[in-house]
PDB file of C-alpha atoms in Angstrom:
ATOM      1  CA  UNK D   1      -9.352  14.776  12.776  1.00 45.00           C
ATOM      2  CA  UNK D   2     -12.738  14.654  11.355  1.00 49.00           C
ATOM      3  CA  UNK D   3     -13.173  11.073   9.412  1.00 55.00           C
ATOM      4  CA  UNK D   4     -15.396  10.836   6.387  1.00 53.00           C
ATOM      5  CA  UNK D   5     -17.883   8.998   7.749  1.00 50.00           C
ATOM      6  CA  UNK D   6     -18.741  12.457   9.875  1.00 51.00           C
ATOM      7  CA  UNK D   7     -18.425  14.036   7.267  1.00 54.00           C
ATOM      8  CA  UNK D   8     -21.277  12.467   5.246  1.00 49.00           C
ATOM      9  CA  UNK D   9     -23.157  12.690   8.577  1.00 43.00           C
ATOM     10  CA  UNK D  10     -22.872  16.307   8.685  1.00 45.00           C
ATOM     11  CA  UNK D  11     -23.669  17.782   4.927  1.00 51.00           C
ATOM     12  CA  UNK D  12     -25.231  14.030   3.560  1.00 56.00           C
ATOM     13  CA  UNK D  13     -22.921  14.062   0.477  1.00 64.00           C
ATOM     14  CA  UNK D  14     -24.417  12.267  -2.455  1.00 62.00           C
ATOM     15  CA  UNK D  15     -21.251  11.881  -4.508  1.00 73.00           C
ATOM     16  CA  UNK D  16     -18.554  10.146  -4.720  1.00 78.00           C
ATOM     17  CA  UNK D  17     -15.643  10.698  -2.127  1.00 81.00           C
ATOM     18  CA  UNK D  18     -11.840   9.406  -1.960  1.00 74.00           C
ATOM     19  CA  UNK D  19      -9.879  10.262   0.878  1.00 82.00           C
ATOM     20  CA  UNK D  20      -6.308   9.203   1.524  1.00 79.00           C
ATOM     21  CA  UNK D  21      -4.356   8.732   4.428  1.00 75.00           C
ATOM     22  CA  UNK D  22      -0.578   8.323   4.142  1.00 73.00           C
ATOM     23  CA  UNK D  23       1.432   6.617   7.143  1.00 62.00           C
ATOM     24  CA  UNK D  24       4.992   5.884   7.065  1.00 58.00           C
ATOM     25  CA  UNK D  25       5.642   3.001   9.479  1.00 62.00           C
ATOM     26  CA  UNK D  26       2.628   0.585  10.432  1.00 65.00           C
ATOM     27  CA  UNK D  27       2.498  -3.020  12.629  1.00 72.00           C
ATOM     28  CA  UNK D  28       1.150  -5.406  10.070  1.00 66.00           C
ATOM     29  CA  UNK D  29       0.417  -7.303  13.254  1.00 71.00           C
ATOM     30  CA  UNK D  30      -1.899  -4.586  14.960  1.00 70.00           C
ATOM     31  CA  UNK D  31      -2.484  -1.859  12.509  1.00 64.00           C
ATOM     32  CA  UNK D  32      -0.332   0.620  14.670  1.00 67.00           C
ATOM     33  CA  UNK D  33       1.434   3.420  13.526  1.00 66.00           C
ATOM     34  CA  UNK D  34       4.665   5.347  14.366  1.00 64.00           C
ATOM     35  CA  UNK D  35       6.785   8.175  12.813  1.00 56.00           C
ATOM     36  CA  UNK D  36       9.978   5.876  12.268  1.00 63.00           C
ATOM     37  CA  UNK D  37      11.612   2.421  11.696  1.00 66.00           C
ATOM     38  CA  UNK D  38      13.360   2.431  15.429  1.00 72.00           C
ATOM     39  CA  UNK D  39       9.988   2.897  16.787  1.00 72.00           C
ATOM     40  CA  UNK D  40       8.290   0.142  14.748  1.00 74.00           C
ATOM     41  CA  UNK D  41      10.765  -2.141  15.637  1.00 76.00           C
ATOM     42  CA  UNK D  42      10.771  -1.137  19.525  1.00 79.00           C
ATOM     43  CA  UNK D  43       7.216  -1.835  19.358  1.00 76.00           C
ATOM     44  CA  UNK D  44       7.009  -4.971  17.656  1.00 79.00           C
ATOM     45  CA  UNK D  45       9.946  -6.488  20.216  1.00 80.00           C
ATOM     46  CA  UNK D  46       8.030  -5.522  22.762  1.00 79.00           C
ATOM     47  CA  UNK D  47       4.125  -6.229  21.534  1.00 77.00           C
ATOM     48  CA  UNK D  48       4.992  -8.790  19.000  1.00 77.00           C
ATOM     49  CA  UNK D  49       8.608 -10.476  19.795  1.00 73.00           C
ATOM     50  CA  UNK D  50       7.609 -13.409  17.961  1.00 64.00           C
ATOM     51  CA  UNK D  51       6.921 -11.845  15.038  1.00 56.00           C
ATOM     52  CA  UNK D  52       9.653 -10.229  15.239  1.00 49.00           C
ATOM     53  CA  UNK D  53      12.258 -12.967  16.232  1.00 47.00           C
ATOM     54  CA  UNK D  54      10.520 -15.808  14.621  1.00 48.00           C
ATOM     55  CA  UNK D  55      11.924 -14.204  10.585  1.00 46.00           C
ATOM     56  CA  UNK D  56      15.790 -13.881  11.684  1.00 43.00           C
ATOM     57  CA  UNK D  57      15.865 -17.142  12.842  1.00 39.00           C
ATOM     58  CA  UNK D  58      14.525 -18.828   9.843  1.00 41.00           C
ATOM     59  CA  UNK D  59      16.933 -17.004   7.924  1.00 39.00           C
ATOM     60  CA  UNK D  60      19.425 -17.990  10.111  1.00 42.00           C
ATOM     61  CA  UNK D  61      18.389 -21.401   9.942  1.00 39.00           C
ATOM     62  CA  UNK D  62      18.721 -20.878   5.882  1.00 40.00           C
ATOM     63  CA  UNK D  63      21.920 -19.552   5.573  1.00 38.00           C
ATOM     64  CA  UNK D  64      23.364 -22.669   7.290  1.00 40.00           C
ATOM     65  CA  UNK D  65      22.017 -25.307   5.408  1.00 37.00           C
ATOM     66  CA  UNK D  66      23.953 -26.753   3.579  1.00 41.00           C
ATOM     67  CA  UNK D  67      24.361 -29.592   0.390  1.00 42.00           C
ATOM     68  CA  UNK D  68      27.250 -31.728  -0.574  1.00 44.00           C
ATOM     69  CA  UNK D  69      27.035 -31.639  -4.430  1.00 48.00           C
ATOM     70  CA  UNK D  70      29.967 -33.106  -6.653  1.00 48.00           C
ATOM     71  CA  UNK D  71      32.327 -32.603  -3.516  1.00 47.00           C
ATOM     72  CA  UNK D  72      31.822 -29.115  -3.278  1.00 50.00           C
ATOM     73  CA  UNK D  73      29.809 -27.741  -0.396  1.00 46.00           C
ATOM     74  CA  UNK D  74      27.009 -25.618  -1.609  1.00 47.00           C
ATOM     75  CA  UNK D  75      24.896 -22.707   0.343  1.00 46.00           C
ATOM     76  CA  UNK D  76      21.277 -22.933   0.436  1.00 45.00           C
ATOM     77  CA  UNK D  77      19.762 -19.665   0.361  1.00 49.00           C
ATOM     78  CA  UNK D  78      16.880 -17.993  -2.261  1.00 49.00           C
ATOM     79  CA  UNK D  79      17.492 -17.103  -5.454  1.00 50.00           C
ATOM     80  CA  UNK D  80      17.485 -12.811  -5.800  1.00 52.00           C
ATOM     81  CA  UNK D  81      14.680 -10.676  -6.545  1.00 56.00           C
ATOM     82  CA  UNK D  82      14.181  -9.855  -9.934  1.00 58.00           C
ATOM     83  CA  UNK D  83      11.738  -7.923 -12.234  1.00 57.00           C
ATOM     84  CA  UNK D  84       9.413 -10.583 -14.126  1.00 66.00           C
ATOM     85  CA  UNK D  85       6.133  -8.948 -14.741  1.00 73.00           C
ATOM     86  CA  UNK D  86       4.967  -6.571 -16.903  1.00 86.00           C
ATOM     87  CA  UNK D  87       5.367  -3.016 -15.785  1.00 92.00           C
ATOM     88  CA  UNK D  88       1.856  -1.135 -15.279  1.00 94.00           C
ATOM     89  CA  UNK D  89       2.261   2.902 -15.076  1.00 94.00           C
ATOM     90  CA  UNK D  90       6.069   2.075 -14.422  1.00 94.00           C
ATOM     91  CA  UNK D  91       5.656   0.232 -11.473  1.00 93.00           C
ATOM     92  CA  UNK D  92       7.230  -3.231 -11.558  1.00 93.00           C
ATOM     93  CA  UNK D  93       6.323  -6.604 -10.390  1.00 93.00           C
ATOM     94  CA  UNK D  94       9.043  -8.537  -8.745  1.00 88.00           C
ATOM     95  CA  UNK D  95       9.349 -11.471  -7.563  1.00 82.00           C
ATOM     96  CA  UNK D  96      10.058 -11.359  -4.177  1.00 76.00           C
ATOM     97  CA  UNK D  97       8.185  -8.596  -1.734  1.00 78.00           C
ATOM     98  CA  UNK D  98      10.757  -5.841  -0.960  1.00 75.00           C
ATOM     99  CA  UNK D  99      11.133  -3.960   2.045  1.00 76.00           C
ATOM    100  CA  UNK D 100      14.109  -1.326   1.621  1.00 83.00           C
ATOM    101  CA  UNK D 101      11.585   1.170   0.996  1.00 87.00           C
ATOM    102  CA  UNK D 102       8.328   0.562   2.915  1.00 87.00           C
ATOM    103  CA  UNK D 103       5.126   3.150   3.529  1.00 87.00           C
ATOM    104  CA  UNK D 104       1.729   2.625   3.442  1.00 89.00           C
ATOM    105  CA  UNK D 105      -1.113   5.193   2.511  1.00 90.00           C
ATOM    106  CA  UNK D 106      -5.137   3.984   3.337  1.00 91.00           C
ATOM    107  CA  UNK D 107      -7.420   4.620   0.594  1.00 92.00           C
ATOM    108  CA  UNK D 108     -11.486   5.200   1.731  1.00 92.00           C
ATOM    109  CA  UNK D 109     -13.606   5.592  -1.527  1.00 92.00           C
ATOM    110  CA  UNK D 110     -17.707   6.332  -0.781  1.00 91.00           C
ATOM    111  CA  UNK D 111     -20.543   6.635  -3.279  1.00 88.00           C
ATOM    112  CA  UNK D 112     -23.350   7.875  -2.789  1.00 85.00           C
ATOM    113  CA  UNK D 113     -22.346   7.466   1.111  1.00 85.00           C
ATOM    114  CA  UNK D 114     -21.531   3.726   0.983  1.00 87.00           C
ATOM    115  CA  UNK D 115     -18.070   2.772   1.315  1.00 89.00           C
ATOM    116  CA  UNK D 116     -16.616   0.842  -1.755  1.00 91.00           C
ATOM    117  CA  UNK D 117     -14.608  -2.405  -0.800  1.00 92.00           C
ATOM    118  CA  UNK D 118     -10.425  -1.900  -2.087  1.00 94.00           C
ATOM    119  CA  UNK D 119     -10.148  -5.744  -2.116  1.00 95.00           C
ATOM    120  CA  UNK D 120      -7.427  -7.640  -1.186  1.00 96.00           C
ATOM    121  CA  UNK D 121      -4.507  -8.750  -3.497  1.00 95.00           C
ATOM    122  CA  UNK D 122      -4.482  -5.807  -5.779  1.00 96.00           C
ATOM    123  CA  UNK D 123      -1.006  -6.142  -7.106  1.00 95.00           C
ATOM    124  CA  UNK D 124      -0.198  -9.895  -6.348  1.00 94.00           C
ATOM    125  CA  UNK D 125       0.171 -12.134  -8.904  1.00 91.00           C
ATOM    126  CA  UNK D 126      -0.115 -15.548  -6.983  1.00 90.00           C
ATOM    127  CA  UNK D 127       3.347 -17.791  -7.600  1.00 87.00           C
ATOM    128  CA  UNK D 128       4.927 -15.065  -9.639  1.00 87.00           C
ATOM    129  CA  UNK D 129       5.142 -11.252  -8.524  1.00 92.00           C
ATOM    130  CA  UNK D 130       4.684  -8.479  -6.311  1.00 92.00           C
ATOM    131  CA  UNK D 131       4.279  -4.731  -7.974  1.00 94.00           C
ATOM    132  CA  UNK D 132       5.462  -2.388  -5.980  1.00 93.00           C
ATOM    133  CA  UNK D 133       1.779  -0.572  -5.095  1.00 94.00           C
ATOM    134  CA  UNK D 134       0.022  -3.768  -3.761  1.00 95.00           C
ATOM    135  CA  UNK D 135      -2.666  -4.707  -0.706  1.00 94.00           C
ATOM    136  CA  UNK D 136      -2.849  -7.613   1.185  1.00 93.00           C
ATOM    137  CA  UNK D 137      -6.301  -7.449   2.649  1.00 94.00           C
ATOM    138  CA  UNK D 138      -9.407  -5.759   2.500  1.00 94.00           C
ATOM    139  CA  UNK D 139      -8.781  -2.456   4.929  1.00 91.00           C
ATOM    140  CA  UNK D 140      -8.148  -0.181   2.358  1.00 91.00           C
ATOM    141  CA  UNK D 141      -4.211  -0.295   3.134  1.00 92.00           C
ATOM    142  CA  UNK D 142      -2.152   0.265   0.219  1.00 92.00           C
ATOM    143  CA  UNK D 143       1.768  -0.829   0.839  1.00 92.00           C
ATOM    144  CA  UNK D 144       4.268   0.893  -1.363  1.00 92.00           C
ATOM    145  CA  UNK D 145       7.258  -1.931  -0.938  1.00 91.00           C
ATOM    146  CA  UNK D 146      10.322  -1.079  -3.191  1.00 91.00           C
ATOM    147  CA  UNK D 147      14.080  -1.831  -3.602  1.00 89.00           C
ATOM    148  CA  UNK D 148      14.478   2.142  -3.642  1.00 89.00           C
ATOM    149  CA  UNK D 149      12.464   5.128  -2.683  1.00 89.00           C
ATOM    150  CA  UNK D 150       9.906   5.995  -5.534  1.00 90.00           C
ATOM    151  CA  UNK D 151       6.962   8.525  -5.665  1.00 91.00           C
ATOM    152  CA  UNK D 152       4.558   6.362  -6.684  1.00 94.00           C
ATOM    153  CA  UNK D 153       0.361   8.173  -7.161  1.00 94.00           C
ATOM    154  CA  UNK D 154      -2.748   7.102  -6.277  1.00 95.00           C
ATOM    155  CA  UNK D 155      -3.232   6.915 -10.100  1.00 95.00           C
ATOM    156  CA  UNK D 156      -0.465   4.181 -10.801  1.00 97.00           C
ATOM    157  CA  UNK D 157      -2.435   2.444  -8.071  1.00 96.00           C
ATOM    158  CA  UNK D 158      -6.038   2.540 -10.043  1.00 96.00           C
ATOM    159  CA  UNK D 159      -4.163   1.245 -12.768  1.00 96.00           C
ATOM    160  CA  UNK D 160      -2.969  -1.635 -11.314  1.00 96.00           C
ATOM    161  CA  UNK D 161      -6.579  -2.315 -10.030  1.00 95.00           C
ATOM    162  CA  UNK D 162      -7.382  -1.893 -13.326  1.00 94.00           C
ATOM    163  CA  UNK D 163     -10.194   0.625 -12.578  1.00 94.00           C
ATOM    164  CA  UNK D 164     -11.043   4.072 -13.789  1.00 94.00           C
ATOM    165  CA  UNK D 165     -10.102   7.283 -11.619  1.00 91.00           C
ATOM    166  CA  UNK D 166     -10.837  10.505 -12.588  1.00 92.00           C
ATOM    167  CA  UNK D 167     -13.330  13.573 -11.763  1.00 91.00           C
ATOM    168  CA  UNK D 168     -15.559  12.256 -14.269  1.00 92.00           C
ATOM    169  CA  UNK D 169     -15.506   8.410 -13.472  1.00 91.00           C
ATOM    170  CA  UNK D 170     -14.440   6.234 -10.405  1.00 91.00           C
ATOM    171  CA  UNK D 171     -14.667   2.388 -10.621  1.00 90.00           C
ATOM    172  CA  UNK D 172     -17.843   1.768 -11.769  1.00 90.00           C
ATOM    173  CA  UNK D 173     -19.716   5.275 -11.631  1.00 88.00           C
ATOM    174  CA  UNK D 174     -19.819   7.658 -14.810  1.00 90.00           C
ATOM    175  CA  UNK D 175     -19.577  10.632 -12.366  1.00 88.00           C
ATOM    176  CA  UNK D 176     -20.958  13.244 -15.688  1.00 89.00           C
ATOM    177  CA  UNK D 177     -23.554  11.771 -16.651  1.00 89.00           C
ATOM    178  CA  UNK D 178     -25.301  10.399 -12.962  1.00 85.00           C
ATOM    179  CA  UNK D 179     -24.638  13.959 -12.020  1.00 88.00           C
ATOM    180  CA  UNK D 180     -22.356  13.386  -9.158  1.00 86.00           C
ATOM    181  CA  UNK D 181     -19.632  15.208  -8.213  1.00 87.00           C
ATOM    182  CA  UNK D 182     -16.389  14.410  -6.431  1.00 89.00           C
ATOM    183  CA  UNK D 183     -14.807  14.945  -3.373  1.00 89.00           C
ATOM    184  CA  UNK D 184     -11.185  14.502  -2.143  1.00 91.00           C
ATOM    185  CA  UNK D 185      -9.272  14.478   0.862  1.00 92.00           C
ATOM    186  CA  UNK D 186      -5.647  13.870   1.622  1.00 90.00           C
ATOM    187  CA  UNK D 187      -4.713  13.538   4.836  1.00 87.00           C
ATOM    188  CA  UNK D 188      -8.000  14.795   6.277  1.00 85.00           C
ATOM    189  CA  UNK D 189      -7.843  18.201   4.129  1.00 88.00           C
ATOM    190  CA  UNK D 190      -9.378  18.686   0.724  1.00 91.00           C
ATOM    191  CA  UNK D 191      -7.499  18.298  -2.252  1.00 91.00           C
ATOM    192  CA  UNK D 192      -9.151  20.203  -5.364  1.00 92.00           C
ATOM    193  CA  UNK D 193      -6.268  18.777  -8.007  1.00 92.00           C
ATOM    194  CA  UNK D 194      -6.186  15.699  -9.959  1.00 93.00           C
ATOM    195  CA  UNK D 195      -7.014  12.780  -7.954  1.00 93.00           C
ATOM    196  CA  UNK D 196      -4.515  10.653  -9.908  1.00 94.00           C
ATOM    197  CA  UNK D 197      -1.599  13.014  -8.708  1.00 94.00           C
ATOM    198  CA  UNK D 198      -1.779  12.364  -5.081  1.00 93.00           C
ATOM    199  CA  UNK D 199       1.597  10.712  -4.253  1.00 92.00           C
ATOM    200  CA  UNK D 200       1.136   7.951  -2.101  1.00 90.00           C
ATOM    201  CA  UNK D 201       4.285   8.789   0.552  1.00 81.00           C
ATOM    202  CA  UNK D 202       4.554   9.458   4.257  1.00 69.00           C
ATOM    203  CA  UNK D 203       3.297  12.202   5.702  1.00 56.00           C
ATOM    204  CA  UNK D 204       5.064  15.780   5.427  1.00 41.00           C
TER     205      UNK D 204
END
């Protein structure tokens, strides 16, 4: 698959360009990606068995603590997950990260041929929430973490960022009147519709 960065080396694009790449499984520890759960999880036993042992034993660990309170014996374990920030573009921010419904799409965004940082933490509100679109580091990877499946689009995500996206602006560039246009691709093949439409899922 041709990237974008030979693209621009090919036909020196001027504009601005998004391109989206949707996953369904990735390693958080190595960036890897597979086509389902069982072969995440095979992988990370076998590449990563600390990460993933080390979790179920702390919650093991968690469930069996215990407290003597007024003579009655009392579990330990977290409180649930629950809605408590204010919805942007219908997405929700809970309080806990959820993982019953997990994908991950990478957003690339060039102007003028340099690539525009996605920062980290878009989505996290330190101490409080999680919405459901979120990153958690600079690569561009968006992960869609919700209690249920959703359809969530690459415009619900801008919004969250709190930045413009459009075909006549994109963070910080008035597309009209610099006279730049736009360019989109979704999963390596152009997408001519609105860019705030592209649904952030796995790939079909």
């Amino acid at each position: 698959m041709t990237t974008v960065s030979e693209r621009f080396a090919k036909d020196n694009y001027a504009g601005a360009v998004l391109a989206v790449l949707r996953m369904r499984y990735r390693c958080r520890s190595c960036g890897a990606t597979f086509a389902s759960r069982e072969a995440l999880r095979a992988h990370i036993r076998s590449k990563h068995p600390v990460s993933y042992y080390a979790p179920r034993i702390g919650y093991v660990s968690a469930l069996v603590l215990v407290a003597l309170v007024g003579g009655y014996l009392v579990l330990a374990r977290e409180p649930p997950a629950q809605a408590v920030g204010a919805p942007i573009s219908g997405i929700e921010c809970w309080s806990m990260e959820q993982v019953a419904y997990h994908v991950h799409a990478k957003l690339e965004v060039y102007v003028r041929g340099e690539r525009r940082t996605v920062p980290a933490n878009i989505g996290i509100i330190p101490n409080r929430c999680m919405y459901w679109l979120h990153t958690h580091d600079a690569t561009g990877w968006i992960h869609v973490e919700a209690p249920r499946e959703i359809r969530p689009t690459l415009g619900q995500f801008f919004d969250i960022w709190g930045q413009p996206l459009s075909r006549e602006r994109v963070l910080d560039v008035d597309l009209v009147s610099s006279g730049l246009g736009m360019r989109v691709y979704v999963d390596g093949k152009p997408y001519d519709g609105d860019p705030r439409e592209i649904e952030l899922i796995d790939m079909r």
